[in-house]
Coordinates of C-alpha atoms in Angstrom, one line a residue:
M1 CA 0.0 0.0 0.0
S2 CA 3.0 2.3 0.7
T3 CA 4.0 1.9 -3.0
V4 CA 0.5 3.0 -4.1
K5 CA 0.7 6.1 -2.0
A6 CA 4.2 7.0 -3.1
V7 CA 3.5 6.6 -6.9
L8 CA 0.2 8.5 -6.5
A9 CA 2.0 11.4 -4.8
E10 CA 4.7 11.5 -7.5
A11 CA 2.1 11.3 -10.3
V12 CA 0.1 14.2 -8.9
A13 CA 3.4 16.2 -8.6
E14 CA 4.3 15.2 -12.2
L15 CA 1.1 16.7 -13.5
G16 CA 1.5 19.9 -11.5
G17 CA -1.4 19.1 -9.2
T18 CA -1.9 19.1 -5.4
H19 CA -3.2 16.6 -2.9
R20 CA -6.9 16.1 -3.4
P21 CA -9.3 15.0 -0.6
G22 CA -10.5 11.5 -1.3
Q23 CA -7.9 10.6 -3.9
E24 CA -5.7 8.6 -1.6
Q25 CA -8.7 7.0 0.1
M26 CA -9.9 5.9 -3.3
A27 CA -6.5 4.5 -4.5
E28 CA -6.3 2.4 -1.3
A29 CA -9.8 1.1 -1.7
V30 CA -9.2 0.1 -5.3
A31 CA -5.9 -1.6 -4.4
D32 CA -7.7 -3.6 -1.6
A33 CA -10.5 -4.6 -4.0
L34 CA -8.1 -5.9 -6.6
E35 CA -6.1 -7.8 -4.1
G36 CA -9.1 -9.2 -2.2
K37 CA -11.1 -9.9 -5.4
R38 CA -14.2 -8.0 -4.2
H39 CA -16.3 -5.7 -6.3
L40 CA -16.1 -2.1 -5.4
L41 CA -18.3 1.0 -6.2
V42 CA -16.6 4.3 -5.7
Q43 CA -18.5 7.6 -6.0
A44 CA -15.9 10.3 -6.6
G45 CA -17.0 13.9 -7.3
T46 CA -15.7 16.0 -10.1
G47 CA -12.2 17.3 -9.2
T48 CA -11.3 14.3 -7.0
G49 CA -8.7 13.0 -9.5
K50 CA -10.3 9.6 -9.7
S51 CA -8.5 8.5 -12.8
L52 CA -5.1 8.6 -11.1
A53 CA -6.6 7.0 -8.0
Y54 CA -7.6 3.9 -9.9
L55 CA -4.7 3.8 -12.5
V56 CA -2.0 3.5 -9.8
P57 CA -3.3 0.3 -8.2
A58 CA -4.3 -1.0 -11.7
L59 CA -0.8 -0.6 -13.0
L60 CA 0.7 -2.1 -9.9
H61 CA -1.6 -5.1 -9.9
E62 CA 0.1 -8.3 -10.6
N63 CA -2.3 -9.4 -13.4
R64 CA -3.8 -7.6 -16.5
V65 CA -6.4 -5.0 -15.8
I66 CA -8.9 -3.6 -18.3
I67 CA -10.0 0.1 -18.0
A68 CA -13.3 0.8 -19.7
T69 CA -14.6 4.3 -20.3
A70 CA -17.8 5.6 -21.9
T71 CA -16.3 8.6 -23.8
L72 CA -13.3 9.1 -26.1
N73 CA -12.4 12.2 -24.3
L74 CA -11.6 10.3 -21.1
Q75 CA -9.9 7.6 -23.0
R76 CA -7.6 10.2 -24.6
Q77 CA -6.9 11.8 -21.2
L78 CA -5.9 8.4 -19.7
V79 CA -3.6 7.5 -22.6
D80 CA -2.1 10.9 -23.5
R81 CA -1.8 12.4 -20.0
D82 CA -2.4 10.2 -16.9
I83 CA -0.6 7.0 -17.8
P84 CA 2.6 8.6 -19.0
A85 CA 2.7 10.7 -15.8
L86 CA 2.3 7.5 -13.8
K87 CA 5.1 5.8 -15.6
A88 CA 7.4 8.7 -14.9
A89 CA 6.3 8.7 -11.3
A90 CA 6.9 5.0 -10.9
A91 CA 10.4 5.4 -12.3
S92 CA 11.2 8.1 -9.8
V93 CA 10.3 5.8 -6.8
G94 CA 12.2 2.9 -8.2
D95 CA 9.3 0.9 -9.7
G96 CA 8.7 0.1 -13.3
F97 CA 5.4 -0.4 -15.1
A98 CA 4.6 -3.0 -17.7
E99 CA 3.2 -1.8 -21.0
H100 CA -0.2 -0.4 -21.7
A101 CA -2.3 -0.4 -24.8
V102 CA -5.5 1.1 -26.3
L103 CA -8.0 -1.2 -28.0
K104 CA -11.0 0.0 -29.9
G105 CA -13.5 -1.6 -32.3
R106 CA -12.2 -2.6 -35.7
A107 CA -14.1 0.2 -37.5
N108 CA -12.0 2.8 -35.5
Y109 CA -8.9 1.8 -37.5
A110 CA -8.2 2.4 -41.2
C111 CA -8.3 -0.8 -43.3
L112 CA -5.4 -1.1 -45.7
H113 CA -7.2 -3.5 -48.0
R114 CA -10.0 -1.0 -48.4
V115 CA -7.6 1.9 -48.8
R116 CA -5.6 0.1 -51.5
Q117 CA -8.4 -1.9 -53.2
G118 CA -11.3 0.5 -52.8
A119 CA -14.7 0.2 -51.1
P120 CA -17.5 -1.8 -52.8
D121 CA -21.0 -0.3 -53.2
D122 CA -24.3 -2.1 -52.4
Q123 CA -24.0 -4.2 -55.6
G124 CA -20.4 -5.1 -55.0
V125 CA -18.9 -2.7 -57.5
L126 CA -15.7 -0.9 -56.4
L127 CA -16.5 2.8 -56.0
E128 CA -14.4 5.4 -57.6
V129 CA -13.3 8.2 -55.3
P130 CA -16.3 10.6 -55.1
E131 CA -16.0 14.1 -56.4
G132 CA -16.1 17.3 -54.3
S133 CA -15.3 17.9 -50.7
L134 CA -16.1 14.3 -49.8
G135 CA -13.6 13.0 -52.4
K136 CA -10.9 15.3 -51.1
Q137 CA -11.4 13.9 -47.6
V138 CA -11.2 10.3 -48.9
V139 CA -8.0 11.1 -50.7
Q140 CA -6.5 12.8 -47.6
L141 CA -7.5 9.8 -45.4
R142 CA -6.0 7.3 -47.9
D143 CA -2.7 9.3 -47.9
W144 CA -2.8 9.5 -44.1
A145 CA -3.3 5.8 -43.8
E146 CA -0.4 5.0 -46.1
D147 CA 1.8 7.4 -44.1
Q148 CA 0.7 5.6 -40.9
A149 CA 1.6 2.2 -42.4
S150 CA 5.0 3.4 -43.5
E151 CA 5.8 5.2 -40.2
G152 CA 4.5 2.5 -37.8
G153 CA 1.5 4.6 -36.8
S154 CA -1.7 3.3 -35.2
G155 CA -4.1 4.0 -38.0
D156 CA -6.6 5.2 -35.3
R157 CA -9.4 7.4 -36.5
D158 CA -8.7 9.9 -33.6
D159 CA -5.4 10.7 -35.3
A160 CA -6.8 11.2 -38.8
P161 CA -7.3 14.5 -40.6
S162 CA -10.7 16.1 -40.2
H163 CA -13.4 14.2 -42.0
V164 CA -17.1 13.2 -42.0
D165 CA -18.5 9.7 -41.2
L166 CA -19.2 8.9 -44.8
A167 CA -15.5 9.6 -45.8
W168 CA -14.3 7.4 -43.0
R169 CA -16.5 4.5 -44.1
Q170 CA -14.7 4.5 -47.4
I171 CA -11.4 3.5 -45.7
S172 CA -12.7 1.3 -42.8
V173 CA -14.6 -2.0 -42.2
S174 CA -16.6 -3.4 -39.4
A175 CA -15.5 -6.6 -37.6
R176 CA -18.0 -8.7 -39.6
E177 CA -17.0 -7.1 -42.9
C178 CA -13.3 -7.9 -42.3
L179 CA -11.7 -10.5 -44.5
G180 CA -9.6 -11.8 -41.6
A181 CA -5.8 -11.5 -41.2
A182 CA -5.2 -15.0 -42.7
K183 CA -7.0 -14.1 -46.0
C184 CA -6.1 -10.5 -46.4
E185 CA -2.9 -9.7 -48.3
Y186 CA -2.3 -6.8 -45.9
G187 CA -3.0 -8.8 -42.7
Q188 CA 0.6 -8.5 -41.4
Q189 CA 0.3 -4.7 -41.6
C190 CA -3.3 -4.4 -40.4
F191 CA -3.7 -1.6 -37.8
A192 CA -6.5 -3.4 -36.0
E193 CA -4.5 -6.6 -35.7
L194 CA -1.4 -4.8 -34.5
A195 CA -3.6 -3.1 -31.9
R196 CA -4.8 -6.5 -30.7
Q197 CA -1.3 -7.8 -30.5
E198 CA -0.2 -4.8 -28.4
A199 CA -3.2 -5.4 -26.1
N200 CA -2.2 -9.1 -25.8
D201 CA 1.3 -8.0 -24.7
A202 CA 0.1 -5.2 -22.4
H203 CA -0.5 -5.2 -18.6
L204 CA -3.1 -2.5 -18.8
V205 CA -5.6 -2.2 -21.7
V206 CA -7.8 0.9 -22.1
T207 CA -11.0 0.3 -24.0
N208 CA -14.6 1.4 -24.0
H209 CA -17.9 0.2 -22.6
A210 CA -19.1 -1.2 -25.9
M211 CA -16.0 -3.4 -26.4
L212 CA -16.4 -4.7 -22.8
A213 CA -20.1 -5.4 -23.4
I214 CA -19.4 -7.3 -26.7
D215 CA -16.6 -9.3 -25.1
A216 CA -18.2 -10.1 -21.7
V217 CA -21.9 -10.1 -22.4
E218 CA -22.2 -11.0 -26.0
G219 CA -19.4 -13.6 -25.7
V220 CA -17.5 -12.4 -28.8
P221 CA -13.8 -12.4 -27.9
M222 CA -12.7 -8.8 -28.3
L223 CA -10.3 -8.3 -25.4
P224 CA -7.3 -10.3 -24.1
E225 CA -7.7 -12.4 -21.0
Y226 CA -7.8 -10.3 -17.9
D227 CA -8.1 -10.5 -14.1
A228 CA -10.0 -7.4 -13.3
V229 CA -11.9 -4.5 -14.9
I230 CA -12.2 -0.9 -13.8
I231 CA -15.2 0.8 -15.3
D232 CA -15.1 4.6 -15.3
E233 CA -18.3 6.7 -16.0
A234 CA -20.1 3.6 -14.7
H235 CA -23.4 5.3 -14.5
E236 CA -23.5 4.8 -18.3
L237 CA -22.7 1.1 -18.3
A238 CA -26.3 -0.3 -18.4
A239 CA -27.2 2.0 -21.3
R240 CA -24.1 1.2 -23.3
V241 CA -24.6 -2.6 -22.8
T242 CA -28.2 -2.2 -23.9
Q243 CA -27.1 -0.2 -26.9
A244 CA -24.6 -2.9 -27.9
S245 CA -27.3 -5.5 -27.7
T246 CA -29.9 -3.6 -29.7
D247 CA -30.7 -4.6 -33.3
E248 CA -32.7 -2.9 -36.1
L249 CA -34.4 -4.2 -39.2
D250 CA -36.4 -2.6 -42.0
P251 CA -37.4 -3.6 -45.6
G252 CA -34.6 -1.5 -47.1
M253 CA -32.0 -3.3 -45.1
V254 CA -33.3 -6.6 -46.4
E255 CA -33.5 -5.4 -50.0
R256 CA -29.9 -4.0 -49.9
A257 CA -28.7 -7.4 -48.6
A258 CA -30.3 -9.1 -51.5
A259 CA -28.8 -6.7 -54.0
R260 CA -25.3 -7.2 -52.5
A261 CA -25.7 -10.9 -52.7
R262 CA -26.8 -11.1 -56.4
P263 CA -23.3 -11.1 -58.0
H264 CA -21.9 -13.7 -55.6
L265 CA -24.4 -16.5 -55.7
D266 CA -23.9 -19.9 -57.4
A267 CA -25.6 -19.8 -60.8
D268 CA -28.0 -22.6 -60.0
K269 CA -29.1 -20.9 -56.8
S270 CA -29.6 -17.3 -58.1
S271 CA -33.3 -17.4 -57.2
A272 CA -32.3 -17.1 -53.6
E273 CA -31.6 -13.4 -54.0
Q274 CA -35.1 -12.9 -55.5
D275 CA -36.7 -14.8 -52.6
L276 CA -34.9 -12.5 -50.2
S277 CA -36.1 -9.5 -52.1
D278 CA -39.7 -10.8 -52.1
A279 CA -39.3 -11.2 -48.3
A280 CA -38.4 -7.6 -48.0
E281 CA -41.7 -6.7 -49.8
A282 CA -43.6 -9.0 -47.4
L283 CA -42.1 -7.3 -44.4
A284 CA -42.9 -3.8 -45.8
D285 CA -46.5 -4.8 -46.3
A286 CA -46.7 -6.3 -42.8
L287 CA -45.4 -3.2 -41.2
T288 CA -48.1 -1.1 -42.7
H289 CA -50.6 -3.0 -40.4
V290 CA -48.5 -2.5 -37.2
S291 CA -49.0 0.6 -35.0
P292 CA -45.9 2.5 -33.9
G293 CA -44.7 1.6 -30.4
R294 CA -44.1 -1.6 -28.5
I295 CA -45.1 -4.9 -30.1
E296 CA -46.0 -7.2 -27.2
N297 CA -47.2 -10.0 -29.4
V298 CA -45.7 -10.7 -32.8
E299 CA -49.0 -11.4 -34.6
S300 CA -49.4 -13.7 -37.5
A301 CA -48.8 -11.3 -40.4
L302 CA -45.7 -9.7 -38.9
G303 CA -44.5 -13.0 -37.5
G304 CA -44.9 -14.7 -40.8
A305 CA -43.0 -11.9 -42.6
L306 CA -40.2 -12.1 -40.1
A307 CA -40.0 -15.9 -40.5
L308 CA -40.0 -15.5 -44.3
V309 CA -37.1 -13.0 -44.0
R310 CA -35.2 -15.3 -41.7
D311 CA -35.6 -18.4 -43.9
S312 CA -34.9 -16.5 -47.1
A313 CA -31.7 -15.0 -45.7
R314 CA -30.6 -18.4 -44.4
A315 CA -31.1 -19.9 -47.9
C316 CA -29.4 -16.9 -49.6
F317 CA -26.4 -17.2 -47.3
S318 CA -26.1 -20.9 -48.2
A319 CA -26.2 -20.1 -51.9
F320 CA -23.0 -18.1 -51.9
E321 CA -20.3 -19.6 -54.1
K322 CA -17.9 -21.8 -52.1
D323 CA -15.1 -20.0 -50.5
S324 CA -11.5 -20.9 -51.3
P325 CA -8.4 -20.5 -49.1
E326 CA -6.9 -17.9 -51.4
S327 CA -10.0 -15.8 -52.0
A328 CA -10.1 -12.3 -50.6
D329 CA -13.1 -10.6 -52.1
P330 CA -14.2 -7.7 -49.9
A331 CA -17.5 -7.2 -51.8
R332 CA -18.3 -10.9 -51.3
Q333 CA -17.5 -10.6 -47.6
M334 CA -19.6 -7.5 -47.3
A335 CA -22.5 -9.3 -49.0
R336 CA -22.3 -12.4 -46.8
T337 CA -22.2 -10.2 -43.7
A338 CA -25.2 -8.2 -44.8
V339 CA -27.3 -11.3 -45.5
D340 CA -26.2 -13.0 -42.3
D341 CA -27.0 -9.9 -40.3
V342 CA -30.6 -9.9 -41.7
R343 CA -30.9 -13.6 -40.9
R344 CA -29.7 -13.2 -37.3
I345 CA -31.9 -10.2 -36.5
A346 CA -35.0 -11.6 -38.1
E347 CA -34.4 -14.8 -36.2
R348 CA -34.2 -12.9 -32.9
M349 CA -37.3 -10.9 -33.7
A350 CA -39.4 -13.9 -34.8
A351 CA -38.5 -15.7 -31.6
N352 CA -40.1 -12.9 -29.6
Q353 CA -38.6 -14.0 -26.3
D354 CA -39.7 -12.5 -23.0
A355 CA -36.1 -11.2 -22.5
D356 CA -36.4 -8.9 -25.4
V357 CA -38.5 -5.8 -26.2
I358 CA -39.6 -5.2 -29.8
W359 CA -41.0 -2.0 -31.1
L360 CA -41.8 -0.1 -34.4
G361 CA -40.3 3.3 -34.8
Q362 CA -39.3 5.7 -37.5
G363 CA -35.9 5.1 -39.1
R364 CA -34.0 7.5 -41.3
S365 CA -36.3 6.9 -44.3
S366 CA -38.9 4.3 -43.4
L367 CA -40.5 2.4 -40.5
Q368 CA -38.0 0.3 -38.7
L369 CA -38.3 -2.6 -36.2
R370 CA -36.0 -2.5 -33.2
I371 CA -35.3 -5.1 -30.6
A372 CA -33.4 -4.6 -27.3
P373 CA -32.9 -6.6 -24.1
L374 CA -35.5 -5.9 -21.4
D375 CA -32.9 -6.1 -18.7
V376 CA -29.1 -6.4 -18.8
S377 CA -28.5 -7.0 -15.1
A378 CA -28.7 -10.7 -15.3
S379 CA -26.2 -10.8 -18.3
L380 CA -23.8 -8.6 -16.5
R381 CA -24.1 -10.6 -13.3
E382 CA -23.5 -14.0 -15.0
K383 CA -20.9 -13.0 -17.6
L384 CA -18.9 -10.3 -15.8
F385 CA -19.4 -10.0 -12.0
E386 CA -19.3 -13.8 -11.5
T387 CA -16.1 -14.2 -13.4
K388 CA -14.0 -11.0 -12.8
T389 CA -13.3 -8.5 -10.1
V390 CA -15.0 -5.3 -11.0
V391 CA -14.4 -1.7 -9.8
L392 CA -17.1 0.8 -10.8
T393 CA -16.6 4.5 -10.4
S394 CA -18.4 7.7 -11.3
A395 CA -19.4 11.0 -9.9
T396 CA -22.9 9.7 -9.9
L397 CA -23.3 6.2 -8.3
T398 CA -25.7 6.9 -5.4
L399 CA -29.4 7.6 -6.0
G400 CA -31.4 8.9 -3.0
G401 CA -28.1 8.7 -1.0
D402 CA -27.9 4.9 -1.6
F403 CA -25.6 2.7 -3.9
G404 CA -28.2 0.0 -4.0
P405 CA -30.3 1.2 -7.0
V406 CA -27.3 1.5 -9.4
A407 CA -25.8 -1.7 -8.0
S408 CA -28.9 -3.8 -8.6
S409 CA -29.4 -2.3 -12.1
L410 CA -26.0 -3.7 -13.0
G411 CA -26.6 -7.1 -11.6
L412 CA -25.1 -6.8 -8.1
D413 CA -27.0 -7.8 -5.0
R414 CA -28.8 -4.7 -3.7
T415 CA -27.8 -5.3 -0.1
G416 CA -24.1 -5.2 -0.7
A417 CA -23.4 -8.9 0.0
N418 CA -20.8 -9.2 -2.8
W419 CA -19.6 -5.6 -3.1
T420 CA -18.5 -2.5 -1.1
G421 CA -19.6 1.0 -1.8
I422 CA -17.6 4.2 -0.7
D423 CA -18.2 7.9 -1.4
V424 CA -14.9 9.7 -1.3
G425 CA -16.6 13.1 -1.5
S426 CA -15.7 16.1 -3.5
P427 CA -13.1 18.9 -3.2
F428 CA -15.9 21.4 -3.8
D429 CA -17.9 23.3 -1.1
Y430 CA -21.3 23.1 -2.8
Q431 CA -23.1 25.0 -0.1
K432 CA -20.9 28.0 -0.7
Q433 CA -20.2 27.6 -4.4
G434 CA -23.7 27.1 -5.8
I435 CA -27.4 27.6 -5.5
L436 CA -30.1 25.1 -6.5
Y437 CA -33.1 27.3 -7.4
I438 CA -36.5 25.5 -7.9
A439 CA -39.1 27.7 -9.6
K440 CA -41.9 26.6 -7.4
H441 CA -44.2 29.4 -8.6
L442 CA -44.3 28.1 -12.2
P443 CA -47.0 25.7 -13.4
P444 CA -46.0 22.1 -13.9
P445 CA -44.6 21.5 -17.4
G446 CA -47.2 20.5 -19.9
R447 CA -47.1 18.0 -22.7
D448 CA -46.9 20.7 -25.3
G449 CA -43.4 21.9 -24.2
L450 CA -42.4 25.3 -22.9
E451 CA -45.1 27.8 -22.2
I452 CA -44.7 31.6 -21.9
D453 CA -44.2 31.4 -18.1
Q454 CA -41.2 29.2 -18.5
L455 CA -39.8 31.2 -21.4
G456 CA -40.2 34.4 -19.4
E457 CA -38.3 32.8 -16.5
I458 CA -35.5 31.6 -18.7
T459 CA -35.1 35.1 -20.1
A460 CA -35.1 36.8 -16.7
L461 CA -32.5 34.5 -15.3
I462 CA -30.2 34.8 -18.4
K463 CA -30.4 38.6 -18.3
A464 CA -29.4 38.6 -14.7
A465 CA -26.5 36.3 -15.4
G466 CA -25.3 38.3 -18.4
G467 CA -25.4 35.3 -20.6
R468 CA -23.1 32.5 -19.5
T469 CA -25.9 30.0 -19.5
L470 CA -26.0 26.3 -20.3
G471 CA -29.6 25.4 -21.1
L472 CA -30.5 21.7 -20.7
F473 CA -33.8 20.8 -22.3
S474 CA -35.8 17.6 -22.4
S475 CA -36.4 17.9 -26.2
R476 CA -34.9 19.4 -29.3
R477 CA -38.1 21.4 -29.9
G478 CA -37.9 22.9 -26.4
A479 CA -34.3 23.9 -26.9
E480 CA -35.0 25.5 -30.3
R481 CA -38.1 27.4 -29.0
A482 CA -36.2 28.8 -26.0
A483 CA -33.3 29.8 -28.2
E484 CA -35.6 31.7 -30.6
Y485 CA -37.4 33.4 -27.7
V486 CA -34.3 34.5 -25.9
R487 CA -32.7 35.8 -29.1
K488 CA -35.6 38.1 -29.7
A489 CA -35.9 39.2 -26.1
L490 CA -32.1 39.7 -25.5
P491 CA -30.6 40.6 -28.9
E492 CA -27.4 41.8 -27.3
L493 CA -26.5 38.2 -26.3
T494 CA -25.4 35.3 -28.5
V495 CA -27.6 32.2 -28.1
L496 CA -26.3 29.0 -29.6
C497 CA -28.5 26.0 -30.1
Q498 CA -27.6 22.3 -30.7
G499 CA -27.9 21.7 -34.4
D500 CA -26.6 25.1 -35.4
A501 CA -23.1 23.4 -35.9
Q502 CA -21.2 20.4 -34.6
L503 CA -21.3 20.1 -30.9
P504 CA -17.5 20.5 -30.3
E505 CA -17.6 23.7 -32.3
L506 CA -20.6 25.1 -30.3
A507 CA -18.9 24.1 -27.0
Q508 CA -15.7 25.9 -28.0
Q509 CA -17.6 29.1 -29.0
F510 CA -19.5 28.9 -25.7
A511 CA -16.2 28.7 -23.8
D512 CA -14.5 31.4 -25.8
E513 CA -17.2 34.1 -25.5
P514 CA -18.2 34.7 -21.9
S515 CA -21.7 36.2 -22.5
T516 CA -22.8 33.4 -24.8
C517 CA -25.6 30.9 -24.0
L518 CA -25.7 27.3 -25.3
F519 CA -29.0 25.4 -25.4
G520 CA -29.3 21.7 -26.1
T521 CA -30.5 18.2 -25.2
L522 CA -29.1 15.0 -23.9
S523 CA -25.6 15.2 -25.2
L524 CA -25.1 18.4 -23.2
W525 CA -26.4 16.9 -20.0
Q526 CA -23.2 14.9 -19.5
G527 CA -19.6 14.9 -20.7
V528 CA -19.3 18.6 -21.3
D529 CA -16.6 20.2 -19.1
L530 CA -16.8 24.0 -19.1
P531 CA -15.2 25.4 -15.9
G532 CA -14.8 29.0 -15.0
D533 CA -16.8 32.1 -16.0
T534 CA -18.1 30.4 -19.2
C535 CA -21.0 28.9 -17.2
T536 CA -22.6 30.8 -14.3
L537 CA -26.1 29.5 -14.8
V538 CA -27.4 26.0 -15.7
I539 CA -31.1 25.9 -16.6
I540 CA -33.0 22.6 -16.6
D541 CA -36.5 22.9 -18.1
R542 CA -38.1 19.8 -16.5
I543 CA -37.3 16.7 -14.6
P544 CA -36.0 14.3 -17.3
F545 CA -38.3 11.4 -16.9
P546 CA -38.4 8.9 -19.8
R547 CA -41.1 9.6 -22.3
P548 CA -44.3 7.7 -21.6
D549 CA -44.2 6.2 -25.1
D550 CA -40.6 5.0 -24.7
P551 CA -41.1 1.3 -25.5
L552 CA -38.0 0.0 -23.6
M553 CA -38.4 2.1 -20.5
S554 CA -42.2 1.5 -20.3
A555 CA -41.6 -2.2 -20.7
R556 CA -39.1 -2.2 -17.8
Q557 CA -41.4 -0.2 -15.7
K558 CA -44.3 -2.6 -16.4
R559 CA -42.2 -5.6 -15.5
V560 CA -41.2 -4.1 -12.1
D561 CA -44.9 -3.4 -11.4
Q562 CA -45.9 -6.9 -12.3
S563 CA -43.3 -8.3 -9.9
G564 CA -44.7 -6.3 -7.0
G565 CA -42.3 -3.4 -7.1
N566 CA -42.7 0.3 -7.8
G567 CA -41.9 0.6 -11.5
F568 CA -42.1 4.4 -11.5
M569 CA -39.6 4.8 -8.7
Q570 CA -37.3 1.9 -9.7
V571 CA -37.2 2.8 -13.4
A572 CA -38.5 6.3 -14.3
A573 CA -37.3 8.1 -11.1
Q574 CA -33.9 6.4 -11.1
H575 CA -33.4 7.3 -14.8
A576 CA -34.4 11.0 -14.0
A577 CA -32.2 11.1 -10.9
L578 CA -29.1 10.0 -12.8
L579 CA -29.7 12.5 -15.6
M580 CA -30.5 15.3 -13.1
A581 CA -27.2 14.6 -11.2
Q582 CA -25.2 14.7 -14.4
G583 CA -26.9 17.9 -15.6
V584 CA -26.5 19.7 -12.3
G585 CA -22.9 18.6 -12.3
R586 CA -22.1 20.8 -15.3
L587 CA -22.1 23.9 -13.0
I588 CA -19.2 23.4 -10.6
R589 CA -16.1 22.1 -12.3
R590 CA -13.4 23.7 -10.1
T591 CA -12.9 25.1 -6.6
D592 CA -13.4 28.8 -7.7
D593 CA -16.5 28.2 -9.8
R594 CA -19.7 30.0 -8.6
G595 CA -23.2 29.9 -10.0
V596 CA -26.8 28.8 -10.0
V597 CA -28.7 25.7 -11.2
A598 CA -32.3 26.7 -12.0
V599 CA -34.9 23.9 -12.3
L600 CA -38.1 25.2 -13.9
D601 CA -40.1 22.2 -12.7
P602 CA -42.0 22.8 -9.4
R603 CA -42.5 19.0 -9.0
L604 CA -39.0 18.8 -7.6
V605 CA -40.4 20.3 -4.3
T606 CA -44.1 19.5 -4.6
A607 CA -44.2 15.8 -5.7
R608 CA -43.7 12.8 -3.4
Y609 CA -40.6 11.8 -5.4
G610 CA -39.0 15.2 -5.0
P611 CA -36.9 14.3 -2.0
F612 CA -35.4 11.2 -3.7
L613 CA -34.3 13.3 -6.7
I614 CA -32.9 16.2 -4.6
S615 CA -30.9 13.7 -2.4
S616 CA -29.3 12.5 -5.6
L617 CA -27.9 15.9 -6.4
P618 CA -24.9 17.8 -5.0
N619 CA -25.6 19.5 -1.7
F620 CA -26.2 23.1 -3.1
W621 CA -27.8 25.8 -1.0
R622 CA -31.4 25.5 -2.0
T623 CA -34.1 28.1 -2.5
T624 CA -37.4 28.8 -4.2
D625 CA -37.0 32.6 -3.9
R626 CA -36.8 34.0 -7.4
N627 CA -35.8 37.5 -6.3
Q628 CA -33.0 36.1 -4.2
V629 CA -31.6 34.2 -7.2
I630 CA -31.9 37.1 -9.6
G631 CA -29.9 39.2 -7.1
S632 CA -27.2 36.6 -6.7
L633 CA -26.8 36.3 -10.5
N634 CA -26.7 40.1 -10.8
R635 CA -23.9 40.2 -8.2
L636 CA -21.9 37.5 -9.9
D637 CA -22.2 39.2 -13.3
I638 CA -21.1 42.6 -11.8
N639 CA -18.2 41.0 -10.0
R640 CA -17.0 39.4 -13.2
E641 CA -17.3 42.6 -15.2
N642 CA -15.2 44.3 -12.6

């Protein structure tokens, strides 16, 4: 344990930091958990320095440890900043660290076969480089990939020149589209394969929640064998695992698979492609008779169409020309993958198991069937917690002051029989640094979105703050309406709205111009770090309960009710509490930050679930007095101007 403390102290000094309350306590707890093989939940507030606190014991642990994050920003911080500092610190105290590696999904790396041979279109024809700005990006990416190959680079998308998704898809492949290192003539140079080799040789592997979910829960080997896993941003884990296990199917997807298959089928089995195309039409017809929303019973017409798609896709897959050891046709591999994906998803949907939720929604261009697991806790328990030592950490792991809700949602026993939970606190004095203002005088939010009372309140608060406002809204329509209203009412201020430009660009402009306001939805509620005078006021328009027509959340709520629990509190209120805590956490990001969080939903103090939600938030000084808050914001604005 003395080594953990010594390396941690040196690493903090290496990064120019100071001792932070709770950091040493967390490092010791993580070391104990890894050594004792007991699961640990650590709530560590913003500014605690939790990444160093778990990296030190992870790097000193005798066996391989996986670090899984939810965001690329944190992944970059670990690899580019924290781990190098720890290695330097270890060297200064006489200890050495084994190697570390970063491992991402295959589509995050350039594919040299696609770079050099081209990308096939839906019919298997190699595409020429498109014209215009997209074409320029593709050429730049190809040149960059070749430079990476000759210079021993990683081929990682994060290091690539600026580009759009469509350009990147011209030089990358998914895991299922990959030819495989044994067949690919560039297999020895493959960036993804080299990254896997580095991970196999590394003591510490940094990856993301999705890779962890696919490896542990889906059972697809993505990661090298490991002893323990540390999951940062753990409040996101259940959602990321659910996302990784969600599938989509629509007639267009089936039709495209049939078109891709056509050039690659044995001549005497070419009708298989037409059968699959006919199945796409049958599915399209069946969907016209299905109402949007959850499908609790796959009735005969839809069930028959899904079975037809499943069987046609299986027959089409079997009709592909026999493979040969030397064949390496990317168009053929893409076609096989597309057909098999259709078969797999249709088979899952046709089975209509109780463990899944199926619903009909609007896709990009047509109606689309979606299927997701009703609950991921059992899978996490059986395939992760029962086989590995797991450390979960986040600034938001307690709900209503209790670790139990989050623990049980991830598959752990709610009582703490197989885990320990600790809260190492925060370096911030929330009572002195921030105010939680609840606009009790406003009417409860209606179904039609923001009303004139809420818009007037938003304008008055922003005017008092002199801009400097992050507006967190429950819908894109609400954010846009508020932006339009405030722009007219306060023309002297700049009001940015999500959708005006790419989010990183908007966040940078918000940070650079102190009087600017930024309005947006879910992606702004978490992961945006804007310390200092940039953000004096955070506005939350309403408690972020799931939409009543959300098929997955309503199904989970119904299941809890049927088992004798309180579905609203265990699903909807917990969901809202996590998001509220994340949103409120945007305000105080360092010890000299000051400001106000304004919640325009009076239910936070009038409804029976209000105390549960409030107890899940930082302990700000709380008030419902509008004049007091306006005065505080005015004083903050004047002080900053001076």
